[in-house]
Amino acid sequence: MMTLKIEKVSAGYRNLHVLFDASSSMEDEKITVLVGPNGSGKSTLLKTIMGITEIYSGDIYFNETRIIGLPP
């Protein structure tokens, strides 16, 4: 089973801190929904998972392999 695990991730764009201690777990064959008001960090979280933003702290694992620092 494939899993994506986000543990206390804080991230943003250079000096603009957008995410604060975001945590979640997602599994294949299950639907995961990311909801929130404008400006709450939904897009930033997805960009952080893809390796596009700067991660200040926390970890992201895909199938128990740490993926922080890998190219997008």
XYZ file of N, CA and C in Angstrom:
216
model
N 0.830 -1.173 0.000
C 0.000 0.000 0.000
C 0.879 1.242 0.000
N 0.552 2.207 -0.843
C 1.303 3.457 -0.905
C 0.746 4.439 0.122
N 1.647 5.163 0.787
C 1.229 6.175 1.751
C 2.070 7.436 1.586
N 1.466 8.547 1.887
C 2.142 9.831 1.943
C 1.904 10.362 3.344
N 2.978 10.649 4.071
C 2.861 11.087 5.456
C 3.580 12.422 5.622
N 2.854 13.399 6.145
C 3.392 14.726 6.393
C 3.420 14.922 7.898
N 4.599 15.225 8.430
C 4.752 15.343 9.877
C 5.276 16.717 10.277
N 4.419 17.515 10.889
C 4.779 18.822 11.450
C 5.622 19.662 10.492
N 5.150 19.808 9.266
C 5.885 20.550 8.243
C 5.574 22.039 8.350
N 6.624 22.823 8.404
C 6.530 24.282 8.314
C 7.270 24.676 7.048
N 6.626 25.483 6.205
C 7.219 25.818 4.910
C 6.712 27.167 4.425
N 7.336 27.657 3.365
C 6.911 28.909 2.772
C 7.789 29.293 1.606
N 7.797 30.586 1.329
C 8.523 31.130 0.191
C 9.537 32.133 0.718
N 10.804 31.747 0.750
C 11.898 32.568 1.300
C 11.535 33.045 2.701
N 11.267 34.342 2.866
C 10.970 34.886 4.190
C 9.484 34.878 4.538
N 8.630 34.388 3.650
C 7.184 34.352 3.891
C 6.799 32.968 4.409
N 6.628 32.858 5.701
C 6.277 31.595 6.355
C 4.765 31.386 6.213
N 4.344 30.311 5.525
C 2.933 30.095 5.217
C 2.356 28.903 5.972
N 3.064 27.799 6.023
C 2.592 26.595 6.728
C 3.254 26.496 8.093
N 2.468 26.131 9.086
C 2.968 25.992 10.446
C 2.554 24.625 10.984
N 3.497 23.713 11.147
C 3.265 22.391 11.747
C 2.116 21.612 11.100
N 2.084 21.568 9.776
C 1.051 20.820 9.058
C 1.359 19.327 9.118
N 0.344 18.532 9.452
C 0.494 17.079 9.512
C -0.704 16.416 8.844
N -0.432 15.313 8.149
C -1.499 14.557 7.502
C -0.961 13.203 7.071
N -1.860 12.296 6.803
C -1.491 10.986 6.286
C -2.488 10.617 5.201
N -1.986 10.174 4.071
C -2.832 9.815 2.930
C -2.465 8.426 2.435
N -3.468 7.622 2.115
C -3.232 6.256 1.658
C -3.884 6.049 0.298
N -3.303 5.123 -0.478
C -3.915 4.830 -1.769
C -5.259 4.136 -1.548
N -6.077 4.214 -2.555
C -7.435 3.658 -2.547
C -8.352 4.350 -1.548
N -7.945 5.521 -1.081
C -8.784 6.350 -0.223
C -8.788 7.760 -0.797
N -9.905 8.437 -0.638
C -10.013 9.810 -1.117
C -9.621 10.746 0.009
N -8.699 11.652 -0.291
C -8.271 12.662 0.671
C -8.626 14.024 0.102
N -9.260 14.845 0.923
C -9.696 16.170 0.491
C -8.976 17.224 1.319
N -8.491 18.243 0.652
C -7.813 19.354 1.307
C -8.700 20.582 1.139
N -9.287 21.060 2.230
C -10.205 22.192 2.167
C -9.767 23.280 3.131
N -10.173 24.494 2.835
C -9.892 25.635 3.696
C -10.169 26.917 2.955
N -10.230 28.014 3.683
C -10.498 29.306 3.038
C -9.304 29.786 2.216
N -9.552 30.815 1.413
C -8.478 31.427 0.633
C -7.342 31.837 1.558
N -6.120 31.542 1.139
C -4.962 31.948 1.904
C -4.610 31.056 3.075
N -5.236 29.891 3.186
C -4.973 29.018 4.337
C -3.787 28.078 4.128
N -3.232 28.028 2.901
C -2.036 27.225 2.658
C -2.250 25.940 1.888
N -3.404 25.766 1.277
C -3.684 24.529 0.526
C -2.694 24.340 -0.623
N -2.538 25.354 -1.441
C -1.613 25.264 -2.576
C -0.174 25.163 -2.100
N 0.154 25.865 -1.045
C 1.510 25.800 -0.507
C 1.822 24.402 0.003
N 0.862 23.741 0.622
C 1.081 22.370 1.080
C 1.361 21.450 -0.106
N 0.597 21.567 -1.168
C 0.824 20.729 -2.352
C 2.173 21.040 -2.990
N 2.537 22.307 -3.071
C 3.844 22.694 -3.617
C 4.979 22.196 -2.724
N 4.743 22.163 -1.423
C 5.745 21.652 -0.488
C 5.953 20.159 -0.691
N 4.885 19.416 -0.884
C 4.987 17.976 -1.145
C 5.780 17.741 -2.426
N 5.586 18.605 -3.430
C 6.279 18.453 -4.711
C 7.714 18.969 -4.679
N 8.123 19.628 -3.587
C 9.492 20.109 -3.472
C 9.736 21.477 -4.052
N 8.691 22.277 -4.187
C 8.829 23.580 -4.816
C 9.063 24.693 -3.792
N 8.561 24.554 -2.579
C 8.726 25.591 -1.560
C 9.916 25.281 -0.658
N 10.240 26.227 0.196
C 11.307 26.031 1.165
C 10.713 25.426 2.433
N 11.264 24.305 2.880
C 10.782 23.645 4.088
C 11.670 24.068 5.250
N 11.049 24.637 6.275
C 11.782 25.119 7.443
C 11.953 24.026 8.490
N 10.963 23.149 8.630
C 11.059 22.047 9.590
C 10.024 20.983 9.235
N 10.180 19.801 9.830
C 9.249 18.700 9.604
C 9.772 17.707 8.584
N 8.958 16.700 8.311
C 9.331 15.636 7.384
C 8.163 15.242 6.505
N 8.489 14.763 5.301
C 7.498 14.206 4.385
C 8.027 12.856 3.934
N 7.189 11.829 4.048
C 7.569 10.474 3.674
C 6.608 9.937 2.617
N 7.172 9.294 1.612
C 6.380 8.559 0.632
C 6.816 7.109 0.736
N 5.890 6.245 1.111
C 6.204 4.827 1.341
C 7.390 4.663 2.293
N 7.365 5.439 3.364
C 8.377 5.383 4.426
C 9.771 5.859 3.990
N 9.862 6.472 2.810
C 11.121 7.064 2.347
C 11.002 8.573 2.449
N 11.931 9.197 3.149
C 11.924 10.650 3.314
C 12.180 11.302 1.964
N 11.292 12.208 1.549
C 11.415 12.812 0.220
C 11.807 14.284 0.260
N 12.060 14.836 1.436
C 12.501 16.225 1.523
C 13.905 16.336 0.926
N 14.097 17.353 0.096
C 15.394 17.585 -0.527
C 15.537 16.968 -1.910
N 14.583 16.166 -2.325
C 14.632 15.599 -3.679
C 14.199 16.663 -4.682
N 14.677 16.601 -5.902
C 14.234 17.584 -6.913
C 12.747 17.392 -7.220
N 12.083 18.489 -7.617
C 10.641 18.385 -7.931
C 10.354 17.374 -9.027
